[in-house]
Short mmCIF file of C-alpha atoms in Angstrom, two decimals:
data_model
loop_
_atom_site.label_atom_id
_atom_site.label_comp_id
_atom_site.label_asym_id
_atom_site.label_seq_id
_atom_site.Cartn_x
_atom_site.Cartn_y
_atom_site.Cartn_z
CA UNK A 211 47.65 -17.15 -6.52
CA UNK A 212 48.90 -15.19 -9.57
CA UNK A 213 45.22 -15.22 -11.09
CA UNK A 214 43.65 -12.27 -9.51
CA UNK A 215 40.60 -12.55 -11.71
CA UNK A 216 37.27 -14.60 -12.08
CA UNK A 217 39.07 -17.80 -12.83
CA UNK A 218 40.49 -18.39 -9.56
CA UNK A 219 37.24 -18.39 -8.04
CA UNK A 220 36.51 -22.28 -8.32
CA UNK A 221 40.11 -22.80 -6.44
CA UNK A 222 39.33 -20.18 -3.61
CA UNK A 223 36.00 -21.45 -2.99
CA UNK A 224 36.93 -25.10 -3.06
CA UNK A 225 39.68 -24.46 -0.26
CA UNK A 226 37.06 -22.75 1.72
CA UNK A 227 33.74 -25.00 1.38
CA UNK A 228 34.35 -27.65 -0.95
CA UNK A 229 31.61 -30.07 0.14
CA UNK A 230 28.75 -27.16 -0.18
CA UNK A 231 26.63 -27.25 -3.19
CA UNK A 232 27.70 -24.53 -5.98
CA UNK A 233 25.46 -25.42 -8.87
CA UNK A 234 21.91 -27.25 -9.03
CA UNK A 235 20.64 -28.00 -12.30
CA UNK A 236 18.24 -30.71 -14.23
CA UNK A 237 21.54 -32.61 -14.41
CA UNK A 238 21.94 -32.93 -10.72
CA UNK A 239 24.32 -30.92 -8.21
CA UNK A 240 27.90 -29.74 -8.21
CA UNK A 241 29.78 -29.07 -5.19
CA UNK A 242 32.37 -26.27 -5.09
CA UNK A 243 35.22 -29.29 -5.05
CA UNK A 244 33.27 -30.71 -8.29
CA UNK A 245 33.32 -27.48 -9.96
CA UNK A 246 37.30 -26.62 -9.29
CA UNK A 247 37.95 -30.19 -10.59
CA UNK A 248 35.69 -29.99 -13.78
CA UNK A 249 36.84 -26.32 -14.31
CA UNK A 250 40.70 -27.33 -14.19
CA UNK A 251 40.27 -30.29 -16.57
CA UNK A 252 38.43 -28.16 -19.12
CA UNK A 253 41.22 -25.44 -18.80
CA UNK A 254 43.70 -28.23 -19.50
CA UNK A 255 41.76 -29.42 -22.29
CA UNK A 256 41.50 -26.18 -23.97
CA UNK A 257 45.12 -25.20 -23.46
CA UNK A 258 46.22 -28.56 -25.17
CA UNK A 259 43.94 -27.12 -28.17
CA UNK A 260 46.23 -24.19 -28.31
CA UNK A 261 44.03 -21.65 -26.74
CA UNK A 262 45.23 -19.30 -24.19
CA UNK A 263 45.65 -15.99 -22.97
CA UNK A 264 43.59 -13.23 -24.63
CA UNK A 265 41.89 -15.86 -27.07
CA UNK A 266 38.01 -15.70 -27.31
CA UNK A 267 36.09 -18.49 -26.23
CA UNK A 268 32.29 -18.31 -27.15
CA UNK A 269 29.41 -20.31 -25.83
CA UNK A 270 26.09 -21.16 -27.34
CA UNK A 271 23.62 -22.84 -25.07
CA UNK A 272 20.97 -22.61 -22.12
CA UNK A 273 21.84 -22.17 -18.52
CA UNK A 274 23.52 -25.26 -17.77
CA UNK A 275 26.88 -26.11 -15.40
CA UNK A 276 29.01 -26.35 -18.53
CA UNK A 277 28.40 -22.72 -19.54
CA UNK A 278 29.75 -21.83 -15.86
CA UNK A 279 32.52 -24.31 -16.30
CA UNK A 280 33.42 -22.99 -19.76
CA UNK A 281 33.64 -19.41 -18.17
CA UNK A 282 35.80 -20.38 -15.37
CA UNK A 283 38.04 -22.35 -17.67
CA UNK A 284 38.53 -19.43 -19.95
CA UNK A 285 39.30 -17.02 -17.13
CA UNK A 286 41.88 -19.58 -15.78
CA UNK A 287 43.75 -19.50 -18.95
CA UNK A 288 43.47 -15.83 -19.07
CA UNK A 289 41.14 -16.10 -22.19
CA UNK A 290 38.07 -14.03 -22.65
CA UNK A 291 34.55 -15.77 -22.56
CA UNK A 292 31.83 -14.70 -24.86
CA UNK A 293 28.45 -16.15 -24.15
CA UNK A 294 26.20 -15.64 -27.03
CA UNK A 295 22.41 -15.28 -27.16
CA UNK A 296 20.83 -18.70 -27.83
CA UNK A 297 17.93 -16.90 -30.15
CA UNK A 298 20.13 -15.81 -32.70
CA UNK A 299 19.98 -17.11 -36.49
CA UNK A 300 23.26 -18.81 -37.78
CA UNK A 301 23.82 -15.61 -39.62
CA UNK A 302 24.01 -13.53 -36.37
CA UNK A 303 26.09 -15.91 -34.54
CA UNK A 304 28.55 -15.89 -37.61
CA UNK A 305 28.79 -12.17 -37.29
CA UNK A 306 29.51 -11.96 -33.84
CA UNK A 307 32.09 -15.12 -33.94
CA UNK A 308 33.78 -13.01 -36.78
CA UNK A 309 33.27 -9.79 -34.79
CA UNK A 310 35.04 -11.01 -31.78
CA UNK A 311 37.31 -13.06 -33.55
CA UNK A 312 36.50 -16.39 -31.53
CA UNK A 313 38.89 -19.19 -31.39
CA UNK A 314 36.49 -21.64 -29.98
CA UNK A 315 32.83 -22.29 -29.90
CA UNK A 316 31.51 -24.54 -27.23
CA UNK A 317 27.83 -25.40 -27.72
CA UNK A 318 24.87 -27.57 -26.45
CA UNK A 319 22.59 -29.94 -28.43
CA UNK A 320 19.88 -27.41 -28.50
CA UNK A 321 22.08 -25.10 -30.62
CA UNK A 322 23.42 -27.65 -32.84
CA UNK A 323 21.16 -26.76 -35.50
CA UNK A 324 22.39 -23.38 -35.79
CA UNK A 325 26.09 -24.67 -35.59
CA UNK A 326 25.41 -26.99 -38.51
CA UNK A 327 24.67 -23.55 -40.67
CA UNK A 328 27.51 -21.52 -39.60
CA UNK A 329 29.67 -20.54 -42.65
CA UNK A 330 32.85 -19.57 -40.70
CA UNK A 331 33.09 -21.47 -37.45
CA UNK A 332 36.02 -21.66 -35.39
CA UNK A 333 37.00 -24.70 -33.37
CA UNK A 334 34.05 -26.62 -32.02
CA UNK A 335 33.48 -28.30 -28.78
CA UNK A 336 30.13 -29.99 -28.42
CA UNK A 337 29.04 -30.24 -24.64
CA UNK A 338 26.52 -33.26 -25.63
CA UNK A 339 28.91 -35.31 -27.56
CA UNK A 340 31.21 -34.29 -30.47
CA UNK A 341 29.87 -34.91 -34.02
CA UNK A 342 30.87 -33.35 -37.65
CA UNK A 343 34.37 -32.54 -36.63
CA UNK A 344 33.40 -31.20 -33.01
CA UNK A 345 35.40 -32.22 -30.05
CA UNK A 346 33.46 -34.13 -27.26
CA UNK A 347 33.39 -32.06 -24.12
CA UNK A 348 33.13 -34.92 -21.74
CA UNK A 349 35.78 -37.10 -23.44
CA UNK A 350 38.37 -33.98 -23.17
CA UNK A 351 37.55 -33.69 -19.28
CA UNK A 352 38.04 -37.46 -18.80
CA UNK A 353 41.22 -37.27 -20.74
CA UNK A 354 42.64 -34.04 -18.73
CA UNK A 355 45.10 -33.93 -15.95
CA UNK A 356 44.06 -32.78 -12.41
CA UNK A 357 47.00 -30.56 -11.66
CA UNK A 358 46.12 -26.68 -10.79
CA UNK A 359 46.74 -23.86 -13.32
CA UNK A 360 47.63 -20.67 -11.91
CA UNK A 361 48.12 -17.99 -15.09
CA UNK A 362 48.77 -14.54 -14.25
CA UNK A 363 45.60 -12.62 -14.79
CA UNK A 364 44.94 -9.04 -13.53
CA UNK A 365 41.97 -6.65 -12.98
CA UNK A 366 42.66 -4.81 -15.95
CA UNK A 367 42.48 -7.80 -18.43
CA UNK A 368 39.41 -8.51 -20.66
CA UNK A 369 37.22 -11.13 -19.01
CA UNK A 370 33.92 -10.78 -21.11
CA UNK A 371 32.72 -9.79 -24.36
CA UNK A 372 28.97 -9.28 -23.98
CA UNK A 373 27.03 -8.01 -27.23
CA UNK A 374 24.23 -5.52 -27.02
CA UNK A 375 20.94 -6.47 -27.84
CA UNK A 376 21.20 -4.57 -31.20
CA UNK A 377 17.76 -3.10 -30.96
CA UNK A 378 19.01 0.30 -32.61
CA UNK A 379 21.69 -1.30 -34.71
CA UNK A 380 24.28 -3.88 -35.18
CA UNK A 381 25.23 -5.37 -31.83
CA UNK A 382 28.41 -4.19 -30.36
CA UNK A 383 30.64 -6.19 -28.29
CA UNK A 384 31.09 -4.48 -24.77
CA UNK A 385 34.17 -5.59 -23.17
CA UNK A 386 34.17 -6.24 -19.46
CA UNK A 387 37.33 -6.48 -17.54
CA UNK A 388 37.86 -8.65 -14.45
CA UNK A 389 37.93 -5.45 -12.49
CA UNK A 390 34.59 -4.18 -13.91
CA UNK A 391 32.93 -7.70 -13.21
CA UNK A 392 34.45 -8.08 -9.57
CA UNK A 393 33.42 -4.43 -8.46
CA UNK A 394 29.95 -5.07 -9.84
CA UNK A 395 29.79 -8.19 -7.72
CA UNK A 396 30.72 -6.11 -4.84
CA UNK A 397 28.10 -3.66 -5.61
CA UNK A 398 25.45 -6.58 -5.56
CA UNK A 399 26.91 -7.90 -2.22
CA UNK A 400 26.75 -4.48 -0.63
CA UNK A 401 23.25 -3.34 -1.87
CA UNK A 402 21.67 -6.74 -1.49
CA UNK A 403 23.25 -8.05 1.62
CA UNK A 404 23.86 -11.59 0.09
CA UNK A 405 24.75 -14.30 2.37
CA UNK A 406 26.82 -17.40 2.34
CA UNK A 407 23.52 -19.43 2.60
CA UNK A 408 22.08 -17.81 -0.52
CA UNK A 409 20.03 -19.83 -2.73
CA UNK A 410 19.60 -17.89 -5.98
CA UNK A 411 17.45 -18.87 -8.88
CA UNK A 412 18.97 -17.94 -12.21
CA UNK A 413 16.08 -17.76 -14.06
CA UNK A 414 17.16 -15.19 -16.80
CA UNK A 415 19.55 -16.69 -19.62
CA UNK A 416 23.21 -16.09 -18.61
CA UNK A 417 24.09 -14.59 -21.99
CA UNK A 418 22.11 -11.64 -20.11
CA UNK A 419 24.65 -9.40 -18.09
CA UNK A 420 22.10 -9.20 -15.28
CA UNK A 421 21.77 -13.07 -14.85
CA UNK A 422 25.26 -13.35 -15.30
CA UNK A 423 27.08 -10.60 -13.32
CA UNK A 424 23.93 -9.74 -10.73
CA UNK A 425 22.89 -13.13 -9.97
CA UNK A 426 25.16 -15.98 -10.85
CA UNK A 427 28.73 -14.55 -9.83
CA UNK A 428 27.80 -12.59 -6.77
CA UNK A 429 26.26 -15.99 -5.56
CA UNK A 430 29.44 -18.00 -6.21
CA UNK A 431 31.48 -15.33 -4.62
CA UNK A 432 29.81 -15.29 -1.50
CA UNK A 433 29.58 -19.13 -1.48
CA UNK A 434 25.58 -19.56 -1.94
CA UNK A 435 24.14 -21.95 -4.30
CA UNK A 436 22.70 -21.05 -7.86
CA UNK A 437 20.04 -23.02 -9.13
CA UNK A 438 20.03 -22.92 -12.93
CA UNK A 439 16.85 -22.67 -15.01
CA UNK A 440 17.28 -23.79 -18.54
CA UNK A 441 14.39 -21.81 -19.82
CA UNK A 442 11.61 -19.78 -18.57
CA UNK A 443 8.32 -21.29 -17.11
CA UNK A 444 6.32 -19.97 -14.40
CA UNK A 445 5.24 -23.45 -13.33
CA UNK A 446 9.12 -24.44 -13.08
CA UNK A 447 9.95 -21.21 -11.19
CA UNK A 448 7.40 -22.00 -8.57
CA UNK A 449 8.39 -25.53 -8.56
CA UNK A 450 12.06 -24.83 -7.94
CA UNK A 451 11.33 -21.92 -5.28
CA UNK A 452 9.53 -24.48 -3.16
CA UNK A 453 11.62 -27.54 -3.97
CA UNK A 454 15.03 -25.83 -2.97
CA UNK A 455 14.07 -22.81 -0.62
CA UNK A 456 15.11 -20.16 -3.22
CA UNK A 457 15.80 -16.89 -1.14
CA UNK A 458 16.19 -14.66 -4.22
CA UNK A 459 16.08 -14.23 -7.93
CA UNK A 460 16.43 -11.56 -10.88
CA UNK A 461 14.01 -11.31 -13.51
CA UNK A 462 12.69 -8.84 -16.07
CA UNK A 463 9.13 -7.41 -15.30
CA UNK A 464 7.40 -9.63 -17.87
CA UNK A 465 8.69 -12.53 -16.07
CA UNK A 466 7.42 -11.28 -12.67
CA UNK A 467 4.03 -10.66 -14.38
CA UNK A 468 3.83 -14.11 -15.79
CA UNK A 469 4.05 -15.39 -12.08
CA UNK A 470 1.26 -12.83 -11.00
CA UNK A 471 -0.61 -14.24 -13.63
CA UNK A 472 -0.40 -17.94 -12.91
CA UNK A 473 -3.21 -19.70 -11.34
CA UNK A 474 -0.54 -20.89 -8.60
CA UNK A 475 0.15 -17.40 -7.49
CA UNK A 476 -2.20 -17.17 -4.76
CA UNK A 477 -1.41 -20.40 -3.30
CA UNK A 478 2.42 -21.03 -4.03
CA UNK A 479 4.59 -21.44 -1.17
CA UNK A 480 7.08 -18.31 -1.46
CA UNK A 481 7.93 -17.85 2.06
CA UNK A 482 11.62 -18.78 1.59
CA UNK A 483 12.01 -15.35 -1.05
CA UNK A 484 13.75 -12.71 0.56
CA UNK A 485 14.60 -10.56 -2.23
CA UNK A 486 13.22 -9.91 -5.89
CA UNK A 487 15.14 -8.07 -8.16
CA UNK A 488 13.90 -6.69 -11.44
CA UNK A 489 15.62 -4.84 -14.38
CA UNK A 490 15.75 -4.60 -18.08
CA UNK A 491 12.62 -2.25 -18.00
CA UNK A 492 10.42 -0.37 -15.33
CA UNK A 493 8.09 -1.95 -13.36
CA UNK A 494 4.77 -1.20 -13.95
CA UNK A 495 3.07 0.51 -10.61
CA UNK A 496 0.23 -2.01 -10.64
CA UNK A 497 2.71 -4.96 -10.55
CA UNK A 498 4.59 -3.58 -8.13
CA UNK A 499 1.21 -3.25 -5.71
CA UNK A 500 0.34 -7.10 -6.76
CA UNK A 501 3.67 -8.15 -5.17
CA UNK A 502 3.34 -5.96 -2.19
CA UNK A 503 -0.20 -7.36 -1.17
CA UNK A 504 1.61 -10.88 -1.48
CA UNK A 505 4.25 -9.44 1.14
CA UNK A 506 7.05 -9.55 -1.26
CA UNK A 507 9.13 -6.38 -2.47
CA UNK A 508 10.43 -5.75 -5.81
CA UNK A 509 13.53 -4.12 -5.60
CA UNK A 510 14.42 -2.19 -9.04
CA UNK A 511 17.82 -1.65 -10.46
CA UNK A 512 18.77 -0.02 -13.61
CA UNK A 513 21.74 -0.82 -15.45
CA UNK A 514 23.39 -1.63 -18.98
CA UNK A 515 25.58 -4.06 -20.40
CA UNK A 516 28.31 -1.43 -20.79
CA UNK A 517 28.21 -0.81 -17.11
CA UNK A 518 28.34 -4.46 -15.96
CA UNK A 519 25.50 -3.70 -15.26
CA UNK A 520 24.58 -2.24 -12.28
CA UNK A 521 24.44 1.79 -11.96
CA UNK A 522 21.04 2.59 -9.91
CA UNK A 523 19.01 0.33 -7.31
CA UNK A 524 16.16 1.10 -5.24
CA UNK A 525 16.41 -0.55 -1.79
CA UNK A 526 13.40 -2.69 -0.26
CA UNK A 527 12.80 -0.25 2.36
CA UNK A 528 12.33 2.45 -0.09
CA UNK A 529 10.22 0.40 -2.75
CA UNK A 530 7.02 1.76 -1.57
CA UNK A 531 7.87 5.40 -0.59
CA UNK A 532 9.83 5.83 -4.07
CA UNK A 533 7.59 3.24 -6.12
CA UNK A 534 8.41 3.58 -9.85
CA UNK A 535 12.26 5.10 -9.04
CA UNK A 536 15.23 3.31 -10.47
CA UNK A 537 16.91 4.41 -6.90
CA UNK A 538 20.30 5.81 -6.26
CA UNK A 539 23.85 5.02 -7.25
CA UNK A 540 25.21 1.59 -6.43
CA UNK A 541 27.76 2.08 -3.68
CA UNK A 542 30.81 1.81 -5.84
CA UNK A 543 29.14 3.67 -8.63
CA UNK A 544 28.43 7.59 -9.67
CA UNK A 545 25.44 8.40 -11.54
CA UNK A 546 24.55 12.13 -12.98
CA UNK A 547 22.60 13.89 -15.64
CA UNK A 548 24.23 15.23 -18.73
CA UNK A 549 22.80 18.67 -18.08
CA UNK A 550 24.00 20.22 -14.94
CA UNK A 551 20.97 22.58 -14.89
CA UNK A 552 18.80 19.10 -14.86
CA UNK A 553 19.80 18.57 -11.23
CA UNK A 554 16.87 20.96 -10.58
CA UNK A 555 13.74 18.77 -9.65
CA UNK A 556 11.47 17.89 -12.54
CA UNK A 557 14.01 18.59 -15.34
CA UNK A 558 15.40 15.75 -17.49
CA UNK A 559 18.54 14.69 -18.92
CA UNK A 560 20.76 11.86 -20.47
CA UNK A 561 21.87 9.57 -17.50
CA UNK A 562 25.37 9.17 -17.23
CA UNK A 563 27.38 6.52 -15.09
CA UNK A 564 31.19 6.64 -13.63
CA UNK A 565 32.94 4.05 -11.85
CA UNK A 566 35.11 0.76 -11.73
CA UNK A 567 32.28 -1.01 -13.33
CA UNK A 568 32.23 0.89 -16.55
CA UNK A 569 33.44 -1.05 -19.37
CA UNK A 570 36.75 -0.46 -21.06
CA UNK A 571 35.35 -0.23 -24.64
CA UNK A 572 33.37 -1.95 -27.51
CA UNK A 573 35.52 -4.85 -28.88
CA UNK A 574 37.42 -3.53 -32.17
CA UNK A 575 35.14 -0.22 -32.42
CA UNK A 576 37.10 2.61 -31.02
CA UNK A 577 34.85 5.05 -32.75
CA UNK A 578 31.84 3.60 -31.11
CA UNK A 579 33.54 3.52 -27.77
CA UNK A 580 34.60 7.26 -28.19
CA UNK A 581 30.78 8.24 -28.89
CA UNK A 582 29.67 6.87 -25.63
CA UNK A 583 32.59 7.05 -23.21
CA UNK A 584 34.43 10.39 -22.27
CA UNK A 585 37.96 10.78 -21.60
CA UNK A 586 37.07 11.13 -17.85
CA UNK A 587 35.17 7.81 -17.91
CA UNK A 588 31.65 8.92 -18.06
CA UNK A 589 29.66 6.69 -20.07
CA UNK A 590 26.40 7.93 -21.87
CA UNK A 591 23.41 5.29 -21.19
CA UNK A 592 21.35 6.60 -24.10
CA UNK A 593 18.51 7.06 -21.28
CA UNK A 594 16.43 10.16 -20.10
CA UNK A 595 16.08 10.60 -16.46
CA UNK A 596 15.01 12.79 -13.76
CA UNK A 597 16.01 13.04 -10.08
CA UNK A 598 13.79 14.07 -7.25
CA UNK A 599 14.38 16.42 -4.48
CA UNK A 600 15.97 13.23 -2.49
CA UNK A 601 18.34 12.35 -5.10
CA UNK A 602 16.40 9.34 -6.48
CA UNK A 603 16.57 8.65 -10.15
CA UNK A 604 13.61 8.10 -12.43
CA UNK A 605 14.32 6.77 -15.98
CA UNK A 606 11.85 8.40 -18.04
CA UNK A 607 12.67 6.85 -21.51
CA UNK A 608 15.27 5.92 -24.16
CA UNK A 609 16.82 9.01 -25.92
CA UNK A 610 16.31 7.18 -29.15
CA UNK A 611 12.68 6.33 -28.07
CA UNK A 612 11.54 9.94 -27.70
CA UNK A 613 9.53 11.50 -30.71
CA UNK A 614 8.88 15.21 -31.07
CA UNK A 615 5.12 16.01 -31.73
CA UNK A 616 4.32 19.79 -32.48
CA UNK A 617 7.59 20.92 -31.00
CA UNK A 618 7.21 19.24 -28.03
CA UNK A 619 9.25 16.12 -26.54
CA UNK A 620 6.86 12.92 -25.95
CA UNK A 621 8.52 10.02 -23.93
CA UNK A 622 6.33 7.10 -24.81
CA UNK A 623 7.47 5.36 -21.10
CA UNK A 624 5.07 7.98 -19.57
CA UNK A 625 2.36 7.36 -21.87
CA UNK A 626 2.98 3.51 -21.54
CA UNK A 627 2.54 3.95 -17.59
CA UNK A 628 -0.85 5.65 -17.79
CA UNK A 629 -2.01 2.96 -20.06
CA UNK A 630 -1.17 0.24 -17.60
CA UNK A 631 -3.28 2.04 -15.29
CA UNK A 632 -6.07 1.07 -17.14
CA UNK A 633 -7.61 -2.26 -15.48
CA UNK A 634 -7.81 -4.02 -18.79
CA UNK A 635 -4.58 -3.27 -20.18
CA UNK A 636 -2.25 -6.26 -19.82
CA UNK A 637 0.94 -4.84 -21.90
CA UNK A 638 1.62 -1.86 -24.14
CA UNK A 639 4.02 -0.02 -26.09
CA UNK A 640 4.10 3.32 -27.51
CA UNK A 641 5.94 4.59 -30.40
CA UNK A 642 6.11 7.83 -32.67
CA UNK A 643 4.96 7.59 -36.22
CA UNK A 644 5.13 10.34 -38.92
CA UNK A 645 2.34 12.87 -39.20
CA UNK A 646 1.91 15.58 -42.00
CA UNK A 647 0.83 18.19 -39.42
CA UNK A 648 2.70 17.42 -36.27
CA UNK A 649 5.67 15.92 -37.48
CA UNK A 650 5.28 12.67 -35.08
CA UNK A 651 2.18 11.40 -33.17
CA UNK A 652 1.86 8.50 -30.94
CA UNK A 653 0.67 4.78 -31.78
CA UNK A 654 0.10 2.48 -29.01
CA UNK A 655 0.39 -0.98 -29.36
CA UNK A 656 -2.03 -2.72 -26.54
CA UNK A 657 -2.25 -6.31 -25.41
CA UNK A 658 -5.67 -6.69 -23.70
CA UNK A 659 -6.20 -8.87 -20.33
CA UNK A 660 -7.86 -12.17 -21.18
CA UNK A 661 -11.76 -11.69 -21.63
CA UNK A 662 -11.44 -7.90 -21.69
CA UNK A 663 -13.12 -5.57 -24.55
CA UNK A 664 -11.21 -2.58 -25.30
CA UNK A 665 -11.72 -0.19 -28.24
CA UNK A 666 -9.43 2.94 -29.41
CA UNK A 667 -11.78 5.71 -28.63
CA UNK A 668 -12.23 4.46 -24.81
CA UNK A 669 -8.41 4.06 -24.23
CA UNK A 670 -7.84 7.56 -25.48
CA UNK A 671 -10.89 8.97 -23.53
CA UNK A 672 -9.06 7.05 -20.43
CA UNK A 673 -6.00 8.88 -21.01
CA UNK A 674 -7.52 12.13 -21.55
CA UNK A 675 -6.84 14.38 -18.27
CA UNK A 676 -4.01 12.19 -17.25
CA UNK A 677 -1.75 13.33 -20.00
CA UNK A 678 -1.19 16.54 -21.89
CA UNK A 679 -3.07 16.35 -25.22
CA UNK A 680 0.10 16.44 -27.36
CA UNK A 681 1.13 13.20 -25.47
CA UNK A 682 -2.11 11.28 -26.36
CA UNK A 683 -1.54 8.68 -29.05
CA UNK A 684 -3.65 9.28 -32.34
CA UNK A 685 -4.11 5.51 -32.80
CA UNK A 686 -4.19 2.35 -31.12
CA UNK A 687 -3.42 -1.30 -32.37
CA UNK A 688 -4.56 -3.91 -30.58
CA UNK A 689 -2.05 -7.07 -30.61
CA UNK A 690 -2.14 -10.71 -29.03
CA UNK A 691 1.83 -10.35 -28.46
CA UNK A 692 4.43 -7.94 -28.51
CA UNK A 693 7.80 -8.25 -30.12
CA UNK A 694 10.55 -8.73 -27.72
CA UNK A 695 14.49 -8.76 -27.55
CA UNK A 696 16.25 -11.98 -26.10
CA UNK A 697 16.36 -10.09 -22.72
CA UNK A 698 12.84 -9.50 -22.64
CA UNK A 699 12.51 -5.81 -23.57
CA UNK A 700 9.82 -4.82 -26.05
CA UNK A 701 11.32 -4.47 -29.50
CA UNK A 702 10.31 -1.02 -30.50
CA UNK A 703 12.57 -1.22 -33.65
CA UNK A 704 10.26 -4.45 -34.76
CA UNK A 705 7.01 -2.45 -33.95
CA UNK A 706 8.34 0.81 -36.07
#
């Protein structure tokens, strides 16, 4: 095949295991032969509409087979796939479509309301029936020819534009090449030891880089089956694990916390689960212990969209010994701290990543690219870390979340970890706020466990002796919920 990129995968899998299931969703099961047939038809239809090499094809909708088909069809043509966050407003979608210069927006019925309010939409393709000038997805597939397409696509060609969450400014489109994604999949296969019989629950949204590049694509590369969830629900998650014998899943810590809080936690049949991978934020130690008591190990990964995303991984056998660590570099990745002197145990520095998974740059933003990517390929992550004597990395905090109180650096994540040790604290977040005397002091936002009664004085007293005095928050706000980004991270800018 001339296509050495992701677009060739449906054809390669269809020739080796055509009748094996590839995707399971609320709309049924697609075999690898089915997937190849539908991807080929969609690629023909898109080409007839004038789309081809280098064009940006955006998608807006939940986890459904049409998203996977659209991705592979785009890559069959050598086009660039742009999955958009389904929580965005019309104005935010407008901005990203304009920023990447999308020629086509494929969307599902759930996003029709947003699409109706776009001011400068490209050509539209509606998954659930064309209206208002949109082409009809299934109608185009039925009319398309079936002969294979083999466009030349190389590993250095752009494959994906994934917009960062934008918690610290305007979202930027990280451009990942086919090689970036393939090497990340290889890292995942090596570190998680995925098998051809894997049953992967894709529970996080596929516009999330970890859901796409760490769960869906490695599973399809290996020939397993991906079970797609259209939205997060602990009950639905338990149901799907039991019904399909799910062997592994990725989730952000809040998702794993939701499962542990569910009334079904103690009795659900989780015997099929082999691996649980958490990312997007550090997993609180109490939650790790809860899963260990259930006989389940949570592997922790650290990464970012710009690294496709995997950088560090904590293996199952080390999850207890090194609880709280993000692990060691992935097999085909290199990680170090920015300050050479920080290699000394206990010292901190910004975490840097290098390797074949690191993005080619931000779409159309050379200055932003130069600010994070050195000439020799080291990517600044914006995260502060430390390394222990065994070479295991610990993520201390975001560079921009750190605040300075009385001349001392305070990392909110350290304070949050101690707050979470309190038996009545369900969730928390700490930020720095202005103070006339100290410059900045900490403010904690705490969500108590159901039925718990907490007060500010008691919580600060709980932290006294656990943390240096300058690290203690000066105020505590009790909240019913904490704002989050679409990837499940607590949105600290919203708290500020």
